[in-house]
Short mmCIF file of C-alpha atoms in Angstrom, two decimals:
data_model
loop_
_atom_site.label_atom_id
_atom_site.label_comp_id
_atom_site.label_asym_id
_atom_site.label_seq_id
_atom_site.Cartn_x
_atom_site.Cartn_y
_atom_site.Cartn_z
CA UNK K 1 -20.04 16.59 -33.62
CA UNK K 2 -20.17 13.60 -35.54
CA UNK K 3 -24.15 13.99 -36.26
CA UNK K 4 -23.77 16.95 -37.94
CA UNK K 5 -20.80 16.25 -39.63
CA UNK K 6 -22.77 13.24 -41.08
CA UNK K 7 -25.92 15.59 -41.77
CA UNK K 8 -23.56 17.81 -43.60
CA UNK K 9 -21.94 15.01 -45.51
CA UNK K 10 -25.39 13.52 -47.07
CA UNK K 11 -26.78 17.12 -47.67
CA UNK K 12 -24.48 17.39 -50.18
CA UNK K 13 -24.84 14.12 -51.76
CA UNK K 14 -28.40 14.72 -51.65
CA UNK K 15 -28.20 18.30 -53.60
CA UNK K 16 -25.69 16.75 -55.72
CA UNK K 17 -28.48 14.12 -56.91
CA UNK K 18 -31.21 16.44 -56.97
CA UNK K 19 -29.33 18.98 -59.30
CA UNK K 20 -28.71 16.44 -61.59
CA UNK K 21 -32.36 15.10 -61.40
CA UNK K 22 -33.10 18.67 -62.24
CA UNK K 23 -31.58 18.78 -65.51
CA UNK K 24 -32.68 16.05 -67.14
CA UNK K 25 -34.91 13.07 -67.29
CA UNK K 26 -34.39 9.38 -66.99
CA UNK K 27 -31.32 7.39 -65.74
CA UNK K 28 -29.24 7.62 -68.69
CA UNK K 29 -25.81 6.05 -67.93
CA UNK K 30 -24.30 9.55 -67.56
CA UNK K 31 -26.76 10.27 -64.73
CA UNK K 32 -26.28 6.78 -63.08
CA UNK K 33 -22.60 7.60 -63.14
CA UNK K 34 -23.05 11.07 -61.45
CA UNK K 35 -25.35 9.72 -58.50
CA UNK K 36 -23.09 6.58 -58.02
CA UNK K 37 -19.81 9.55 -58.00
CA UNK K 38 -22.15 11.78 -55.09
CA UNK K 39 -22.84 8.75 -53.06
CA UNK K 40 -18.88 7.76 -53.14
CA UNK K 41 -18.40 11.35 -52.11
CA UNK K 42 -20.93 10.92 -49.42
CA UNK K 43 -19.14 8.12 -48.13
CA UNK K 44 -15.80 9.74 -48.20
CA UNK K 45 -17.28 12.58 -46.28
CA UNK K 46 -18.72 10.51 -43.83
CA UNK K 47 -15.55 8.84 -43.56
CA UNK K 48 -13.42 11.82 -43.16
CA UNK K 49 -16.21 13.44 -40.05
CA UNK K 50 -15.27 9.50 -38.30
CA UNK K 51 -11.53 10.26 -39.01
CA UNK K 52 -11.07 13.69 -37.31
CA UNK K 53 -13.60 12.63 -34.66
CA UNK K 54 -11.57 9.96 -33.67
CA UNK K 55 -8.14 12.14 -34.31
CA UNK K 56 -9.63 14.47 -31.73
CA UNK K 57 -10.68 11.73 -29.15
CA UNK K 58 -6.93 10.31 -29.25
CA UNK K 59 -5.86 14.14 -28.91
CA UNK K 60 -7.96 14.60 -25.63
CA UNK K 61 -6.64 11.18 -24.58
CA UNK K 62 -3.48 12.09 -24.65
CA UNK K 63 -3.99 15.57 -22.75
CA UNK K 64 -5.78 13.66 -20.20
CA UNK K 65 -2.39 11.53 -20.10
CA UNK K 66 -0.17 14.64 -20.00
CA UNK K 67 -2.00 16.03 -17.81
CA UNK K 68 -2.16 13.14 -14.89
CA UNK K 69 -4.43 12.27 -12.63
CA UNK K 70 -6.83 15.46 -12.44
CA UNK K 71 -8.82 17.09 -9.52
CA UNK K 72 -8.55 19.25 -6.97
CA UNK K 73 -6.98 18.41 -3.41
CA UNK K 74 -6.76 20.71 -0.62
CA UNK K 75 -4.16 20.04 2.44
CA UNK K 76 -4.20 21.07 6.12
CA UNK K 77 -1.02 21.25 7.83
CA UNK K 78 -1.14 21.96 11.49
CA UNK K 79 1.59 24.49 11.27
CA UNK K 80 3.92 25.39 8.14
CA UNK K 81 6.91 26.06 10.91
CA UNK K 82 7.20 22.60 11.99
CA UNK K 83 10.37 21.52 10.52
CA UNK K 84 9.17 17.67 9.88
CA UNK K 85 5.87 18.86 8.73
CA UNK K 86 7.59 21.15 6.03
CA UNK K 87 9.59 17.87 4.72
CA UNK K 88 6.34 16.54 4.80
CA UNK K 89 4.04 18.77 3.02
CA UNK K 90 6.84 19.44 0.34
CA UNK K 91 6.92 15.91 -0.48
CA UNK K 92 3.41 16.16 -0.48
CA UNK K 93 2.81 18.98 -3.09
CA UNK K 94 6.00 17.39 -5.31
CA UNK K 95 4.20 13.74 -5.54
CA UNK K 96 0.63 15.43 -6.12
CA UNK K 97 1.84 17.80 -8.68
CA UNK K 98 3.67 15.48 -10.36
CA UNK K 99 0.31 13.09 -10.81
CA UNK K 100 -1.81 16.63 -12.55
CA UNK K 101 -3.55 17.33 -9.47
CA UNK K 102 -4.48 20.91 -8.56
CA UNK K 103 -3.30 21.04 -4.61
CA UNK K 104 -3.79 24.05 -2.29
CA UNK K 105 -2.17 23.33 1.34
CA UNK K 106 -3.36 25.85 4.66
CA UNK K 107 -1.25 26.55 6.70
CA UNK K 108 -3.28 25.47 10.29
CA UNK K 109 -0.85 27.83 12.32
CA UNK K 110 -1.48 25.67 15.22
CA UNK K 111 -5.24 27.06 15.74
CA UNK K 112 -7.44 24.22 15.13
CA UNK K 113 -10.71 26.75 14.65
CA UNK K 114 -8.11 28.02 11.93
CA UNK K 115 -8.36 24.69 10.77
CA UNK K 116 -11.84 24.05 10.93
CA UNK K 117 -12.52 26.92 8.68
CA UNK K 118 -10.14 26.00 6.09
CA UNK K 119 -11.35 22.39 5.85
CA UNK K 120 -14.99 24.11 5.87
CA UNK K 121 -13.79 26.07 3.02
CA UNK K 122 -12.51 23.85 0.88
CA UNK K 123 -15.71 21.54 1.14
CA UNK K 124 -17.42 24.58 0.03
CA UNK K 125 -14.86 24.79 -3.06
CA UNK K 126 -16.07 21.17 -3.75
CA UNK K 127 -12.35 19.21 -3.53
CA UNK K 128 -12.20 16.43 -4.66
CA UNK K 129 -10.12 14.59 -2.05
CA UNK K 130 -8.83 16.44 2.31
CA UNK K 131 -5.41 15.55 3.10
CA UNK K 132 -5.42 16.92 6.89
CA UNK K 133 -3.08 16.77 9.50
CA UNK K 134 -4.87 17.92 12.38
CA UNK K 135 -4.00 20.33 14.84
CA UNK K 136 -5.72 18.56 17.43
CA UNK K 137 -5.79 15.14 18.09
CA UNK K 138 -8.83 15.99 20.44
CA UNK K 139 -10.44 17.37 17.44
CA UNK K 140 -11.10 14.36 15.36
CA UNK K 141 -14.33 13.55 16.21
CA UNK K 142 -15.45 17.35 14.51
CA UNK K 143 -13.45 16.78 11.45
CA UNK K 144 -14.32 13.32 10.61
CA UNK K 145 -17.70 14.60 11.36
CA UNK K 146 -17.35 17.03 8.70
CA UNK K 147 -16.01 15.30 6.46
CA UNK K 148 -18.43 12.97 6.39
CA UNK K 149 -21.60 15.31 6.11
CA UNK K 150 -19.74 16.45 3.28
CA UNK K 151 -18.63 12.89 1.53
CA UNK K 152 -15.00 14.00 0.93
CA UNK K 153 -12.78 11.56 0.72
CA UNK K 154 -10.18 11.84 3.32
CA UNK K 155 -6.73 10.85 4.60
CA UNK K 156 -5.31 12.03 8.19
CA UNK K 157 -1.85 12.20 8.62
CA UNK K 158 1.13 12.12 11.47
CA UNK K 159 -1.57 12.52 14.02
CA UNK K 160 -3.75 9.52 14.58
CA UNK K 161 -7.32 9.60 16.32
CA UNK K 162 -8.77 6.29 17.35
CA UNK K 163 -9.83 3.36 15.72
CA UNK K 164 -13.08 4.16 17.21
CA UNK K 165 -13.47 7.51 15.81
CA UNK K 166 -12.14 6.51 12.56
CA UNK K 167 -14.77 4.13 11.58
CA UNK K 168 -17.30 6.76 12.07
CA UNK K 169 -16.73 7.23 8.19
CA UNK K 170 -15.62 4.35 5.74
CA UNK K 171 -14.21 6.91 3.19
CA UNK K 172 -11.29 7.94 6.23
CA UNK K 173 -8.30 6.45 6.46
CA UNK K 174 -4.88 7.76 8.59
CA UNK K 175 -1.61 7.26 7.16
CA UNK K 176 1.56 7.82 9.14
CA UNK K 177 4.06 5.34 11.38
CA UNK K 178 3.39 3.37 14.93
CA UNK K 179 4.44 5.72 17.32
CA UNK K 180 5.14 3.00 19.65
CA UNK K 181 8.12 1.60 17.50
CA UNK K 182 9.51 4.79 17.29
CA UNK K 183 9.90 5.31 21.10
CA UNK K 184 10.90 1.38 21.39
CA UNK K 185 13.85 2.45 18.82
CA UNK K 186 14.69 5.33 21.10
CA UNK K 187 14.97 2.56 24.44
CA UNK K 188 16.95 0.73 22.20
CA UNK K 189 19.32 3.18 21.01
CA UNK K 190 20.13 4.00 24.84
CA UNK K 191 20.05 0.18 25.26
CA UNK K 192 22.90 -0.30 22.52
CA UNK K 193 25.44 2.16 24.53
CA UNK K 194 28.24 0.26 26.57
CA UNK K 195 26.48 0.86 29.87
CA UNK K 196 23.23 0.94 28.63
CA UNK K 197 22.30 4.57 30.02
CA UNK K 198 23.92 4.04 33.29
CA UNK K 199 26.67 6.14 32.83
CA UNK K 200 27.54 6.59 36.99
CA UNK K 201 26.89 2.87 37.49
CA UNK K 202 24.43 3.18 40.21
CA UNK K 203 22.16 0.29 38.86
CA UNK K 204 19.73 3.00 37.69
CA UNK K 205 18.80 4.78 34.37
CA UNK K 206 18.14 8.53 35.37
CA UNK K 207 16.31 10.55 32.74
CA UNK K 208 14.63 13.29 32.04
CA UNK K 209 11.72 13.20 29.18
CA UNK K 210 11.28 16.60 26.97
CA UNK K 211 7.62 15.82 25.29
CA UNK K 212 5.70 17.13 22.88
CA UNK K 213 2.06 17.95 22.76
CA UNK K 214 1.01 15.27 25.62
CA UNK K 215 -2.77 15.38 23.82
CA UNK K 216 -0.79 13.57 21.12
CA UNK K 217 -0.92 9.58 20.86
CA UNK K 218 2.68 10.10 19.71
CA UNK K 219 3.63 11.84 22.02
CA UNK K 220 2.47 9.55 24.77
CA UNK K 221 3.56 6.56 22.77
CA UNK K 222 6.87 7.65 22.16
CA UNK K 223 7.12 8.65 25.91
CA UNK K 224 5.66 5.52 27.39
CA UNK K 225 7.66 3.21 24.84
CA UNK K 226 10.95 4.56 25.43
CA UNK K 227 11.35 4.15 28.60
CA UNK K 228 9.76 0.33 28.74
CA UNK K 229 11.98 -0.72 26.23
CA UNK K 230 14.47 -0.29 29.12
CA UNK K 231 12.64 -1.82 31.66
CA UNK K 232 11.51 -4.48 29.59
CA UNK K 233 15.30 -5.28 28.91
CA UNK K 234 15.55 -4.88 33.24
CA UNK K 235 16.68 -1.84 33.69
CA UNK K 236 15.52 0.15 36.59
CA UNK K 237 14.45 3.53 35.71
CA UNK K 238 14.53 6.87 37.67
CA UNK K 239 12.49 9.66 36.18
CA UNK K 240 13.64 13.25 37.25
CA UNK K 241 12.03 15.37 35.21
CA UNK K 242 8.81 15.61 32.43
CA UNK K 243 8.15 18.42 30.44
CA UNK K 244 6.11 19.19 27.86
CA UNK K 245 8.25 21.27 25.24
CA UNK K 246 5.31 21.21 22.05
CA UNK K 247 8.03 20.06 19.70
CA UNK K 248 9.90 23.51 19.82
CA UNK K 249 13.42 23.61 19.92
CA UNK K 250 13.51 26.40 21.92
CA UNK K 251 11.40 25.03 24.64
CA UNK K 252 13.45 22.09 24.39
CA UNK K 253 16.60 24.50 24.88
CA UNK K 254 15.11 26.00 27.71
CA UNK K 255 13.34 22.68 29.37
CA UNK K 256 17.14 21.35 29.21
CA UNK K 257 18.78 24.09 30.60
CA UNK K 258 17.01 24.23 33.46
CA UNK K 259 16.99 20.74 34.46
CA UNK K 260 20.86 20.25 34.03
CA UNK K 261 21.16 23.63 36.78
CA UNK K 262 18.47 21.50 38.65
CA UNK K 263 19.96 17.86 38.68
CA UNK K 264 23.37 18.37 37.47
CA UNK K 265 25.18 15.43 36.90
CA UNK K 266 22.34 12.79 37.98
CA UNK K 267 20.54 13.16 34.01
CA UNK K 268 22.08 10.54 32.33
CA UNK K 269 19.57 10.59 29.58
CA UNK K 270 17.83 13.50 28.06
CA UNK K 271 14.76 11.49 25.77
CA UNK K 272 12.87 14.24 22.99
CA UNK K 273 9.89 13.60 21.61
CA UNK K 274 11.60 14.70 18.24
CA UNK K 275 14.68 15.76 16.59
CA UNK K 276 13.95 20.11 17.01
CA UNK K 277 13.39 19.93 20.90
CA UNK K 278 16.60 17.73 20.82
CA UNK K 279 19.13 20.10 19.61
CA UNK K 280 17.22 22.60 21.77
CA UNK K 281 18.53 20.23 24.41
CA UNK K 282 21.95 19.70 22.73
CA UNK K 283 22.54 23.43 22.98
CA UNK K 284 21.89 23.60 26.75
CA UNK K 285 24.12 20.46 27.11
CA UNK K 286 27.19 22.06 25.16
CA UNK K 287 26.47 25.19 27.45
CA UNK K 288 26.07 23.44 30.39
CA UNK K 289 30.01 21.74 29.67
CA UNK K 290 28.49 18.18 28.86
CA UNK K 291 29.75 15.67 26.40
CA UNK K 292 26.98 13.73 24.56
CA UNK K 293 27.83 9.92 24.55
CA UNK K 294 30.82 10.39 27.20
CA UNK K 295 28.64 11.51 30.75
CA UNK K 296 25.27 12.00 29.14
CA UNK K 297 23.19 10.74 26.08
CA UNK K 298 20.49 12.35 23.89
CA UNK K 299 18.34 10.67 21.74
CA UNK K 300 15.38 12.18 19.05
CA UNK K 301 12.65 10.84 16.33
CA UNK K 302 12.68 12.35 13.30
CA UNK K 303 15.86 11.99 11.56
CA UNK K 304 15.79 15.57 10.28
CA UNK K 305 18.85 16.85 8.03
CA UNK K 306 20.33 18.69 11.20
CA UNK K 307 19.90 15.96 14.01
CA UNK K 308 21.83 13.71 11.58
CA UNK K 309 24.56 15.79 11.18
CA UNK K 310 24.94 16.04 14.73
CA UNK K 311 24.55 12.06 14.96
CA UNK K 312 27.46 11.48 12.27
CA UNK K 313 29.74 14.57 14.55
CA UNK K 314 28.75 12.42 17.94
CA UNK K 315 26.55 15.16 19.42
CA UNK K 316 23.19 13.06 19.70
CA UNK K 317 23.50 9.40 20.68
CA UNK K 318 21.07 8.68 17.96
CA UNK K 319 17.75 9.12 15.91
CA UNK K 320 14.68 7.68 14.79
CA UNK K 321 13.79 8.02 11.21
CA UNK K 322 10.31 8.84 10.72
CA UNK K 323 9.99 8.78 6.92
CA UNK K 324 8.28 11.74 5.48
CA UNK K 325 8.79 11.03 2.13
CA UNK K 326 7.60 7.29 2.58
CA UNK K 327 4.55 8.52 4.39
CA UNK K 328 3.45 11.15 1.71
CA UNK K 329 3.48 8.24 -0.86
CA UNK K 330 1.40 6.54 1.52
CA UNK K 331 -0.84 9.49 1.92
CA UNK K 332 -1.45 9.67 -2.25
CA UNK K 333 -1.74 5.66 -2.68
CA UNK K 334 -4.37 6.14 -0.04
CA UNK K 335 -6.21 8.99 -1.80
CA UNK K 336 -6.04 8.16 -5.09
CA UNK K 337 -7.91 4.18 -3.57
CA UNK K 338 -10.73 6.44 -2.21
CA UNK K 339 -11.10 8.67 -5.59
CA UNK K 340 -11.74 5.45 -7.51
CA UNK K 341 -14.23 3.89 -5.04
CA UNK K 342 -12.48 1.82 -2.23
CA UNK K 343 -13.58 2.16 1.00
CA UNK K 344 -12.51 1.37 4.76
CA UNK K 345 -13.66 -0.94 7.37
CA UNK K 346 -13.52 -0.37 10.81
CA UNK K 347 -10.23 -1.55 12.63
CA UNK K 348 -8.78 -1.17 8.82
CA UNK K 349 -8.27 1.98 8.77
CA UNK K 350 -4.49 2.79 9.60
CA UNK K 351 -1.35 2.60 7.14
CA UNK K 352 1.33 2.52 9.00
CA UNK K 353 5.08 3.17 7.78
CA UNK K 354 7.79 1.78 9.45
CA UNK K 355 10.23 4.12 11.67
CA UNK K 356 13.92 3.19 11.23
CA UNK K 357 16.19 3.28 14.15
CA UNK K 358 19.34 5.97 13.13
CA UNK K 359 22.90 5.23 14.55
CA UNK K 360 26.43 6.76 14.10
CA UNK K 361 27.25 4.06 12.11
CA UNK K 362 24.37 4.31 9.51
CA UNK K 363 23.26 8.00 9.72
CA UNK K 364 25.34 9.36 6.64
CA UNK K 365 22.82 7.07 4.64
CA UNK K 366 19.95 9.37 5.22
CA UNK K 367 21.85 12.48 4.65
#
């Protein structure tokens, strides 16, 4: 553009010149005059074409800067009915939008060949950046795989493959929280009550476990951890019962339910993978005639809006926040490193945001 406004500019000082040349002979001081007045207006032309070129550079400048970041992102979730997940992936979409990006999230509907076809898609769309939460932990290997072939950069989230797998691809990286802390919070929770879980004072902590997916590392971590945060504090454990309720609070109901018309008064302590399969258990408790902190304690992960009302009201003995918004903030600062270049070495690969253990006493701070 500024070429030819340039051409344009000295065109006419040149026709200027040469009609004047064409009229008459010499340089008499009128024609000096009029060639010195069409090289000023030459100049001034030229000047103006630099003016609006530059006007319109600032103009798309500040677009750009309106506009934010750029680019487009797609997101897997595993399943849009997972209550955490949705807190999740709405955080998500708010902090993405809010930068300019274009964002498209998939629901996975728990069906990780669902999945594979939407990330497969979205290569094919050329995104920029994958945000995926995968429906199967087992799966990683396949989607980093993918990934890869394709040179997306890409963040995992809330379920974490191996360190191993993950440095299969230096533009990965998995953002989410240590399930491990999260189940040593819930230990601890049961740890904090007066008779630290031994409400019939037989020297024994009797429990049943409601899990989640089992494939899941936090699943097993929050399983394992929980219950040898007791031990390690020398506590002698029974374990009744260990079910695996997929996160669903009506599996959790029904896991519950049956277990309190199998062992009756010997469950102490009912441990949930997370907050929904917890007031699935609460429910069976309430209509099983139990009393939550008084001959029996329940304790989730999640902190979700409903599992801390019933921790303020005394109906779960506690929480564990895992931080959804926190973690989605995570997931972007992650992103946005690998859009402008940075990549990952192996064993560096995980972002980890802390969990936060939730009591009666400061639960009404997360409402």
């Amino acid at each position: 553009m500024k070429l030819t406004r340039k051409v344009t500019a000295m065109a006419l000082a040149s026709m200027m010149v040469f009609s004047m040349a064409a009229c008459g002979g010499g340089d008499t001081p009128a024609e000096t005059t009029t060639a010195a007045a069409a090289e000023t207006t030459a100049a001034a032309a030229e000047t103006t074409a630099a003016a609006t070129e530059a006007a319109e550079k600032d103009a798309e400048t500040t677009a750009e800067a309106a506009g934010g970041a750029g680019g487009n992102i797609g997101v897997c979730i595993y399943k849009f009915d997972d209550a955490f997940m949705t807190t999740y992936r709405n955080a998500l979409q708010e902090i993405l939008e809010g930068k300019g990006y274009t964002v498209t999230v998939m629901d996975g509907k728990n069906d990780q060949a669902e999945q594979n076809n939407q990330i497969n898609n979205f290569i094919a769309q050329e995104v920029d950046a994958l945000i995926i939460n995968p429906v199967m932990t087992s799966a990683a290997d396949q989607i980093i795989a993918t990934v890869k072939d394709a040179g997306i950069p890409t963040v995992l989230i809330n379920r974490e493959p191996t360190a191993d797998q993950m440095s299969a691809y230096d533009k990965l990286v998995y953002v989410g929280c240590d399930a491990r802390q999260s189940g040593t919070m819930q230990g601890e929770l049961i740890l904090d009550t007066p008779n630290k879980g031994d409400i019939n004072g037989d020297g024994k902590v009797s429990y049943i476990m409601i899990q989640g997916d089992p494939e899941n590392v936090d699943a097993q971590y929050r399983t394992e951890f929980s219950v040898k945060a007791l031990t390690d504090a020398g506590m002698e454990v029974e374990e009744l019962d260990l079910q695996r309720g997929d996160w669903d609070r009506n599996k959790g109901q029904e896991i519950a339910q049956n277990d309190l018309a199998k062992f009756g008064n010997d469950i102490e302590v009912i441990f949930c993978n997370n907050d929904d399969m917890a007031i699935g258990a609460l429910q069976a408790i309430q209509a099983a005639g139990r009393k939550v902190n008084e001959d029996i304690y329940l304790v989730g992960v999640d902190a979700l809006d409903a599992a801390l009302n019933e921790v303020v009201n005394g109906n779960m003995t506690g929480t564990v926040l895992n931080d959804a918004n926190g973690q989605a903030a995570g997931a972007v600062e992650a992103m946005e490193a690998l859009l402008g270049g940075k990549t990952y070495a192996a064993g560096e690969q995980s972002i980890y945001v802390d969990y936060v253990k939730v009591t009666p006493e400061n639960a009404a701070d997360f409402q």
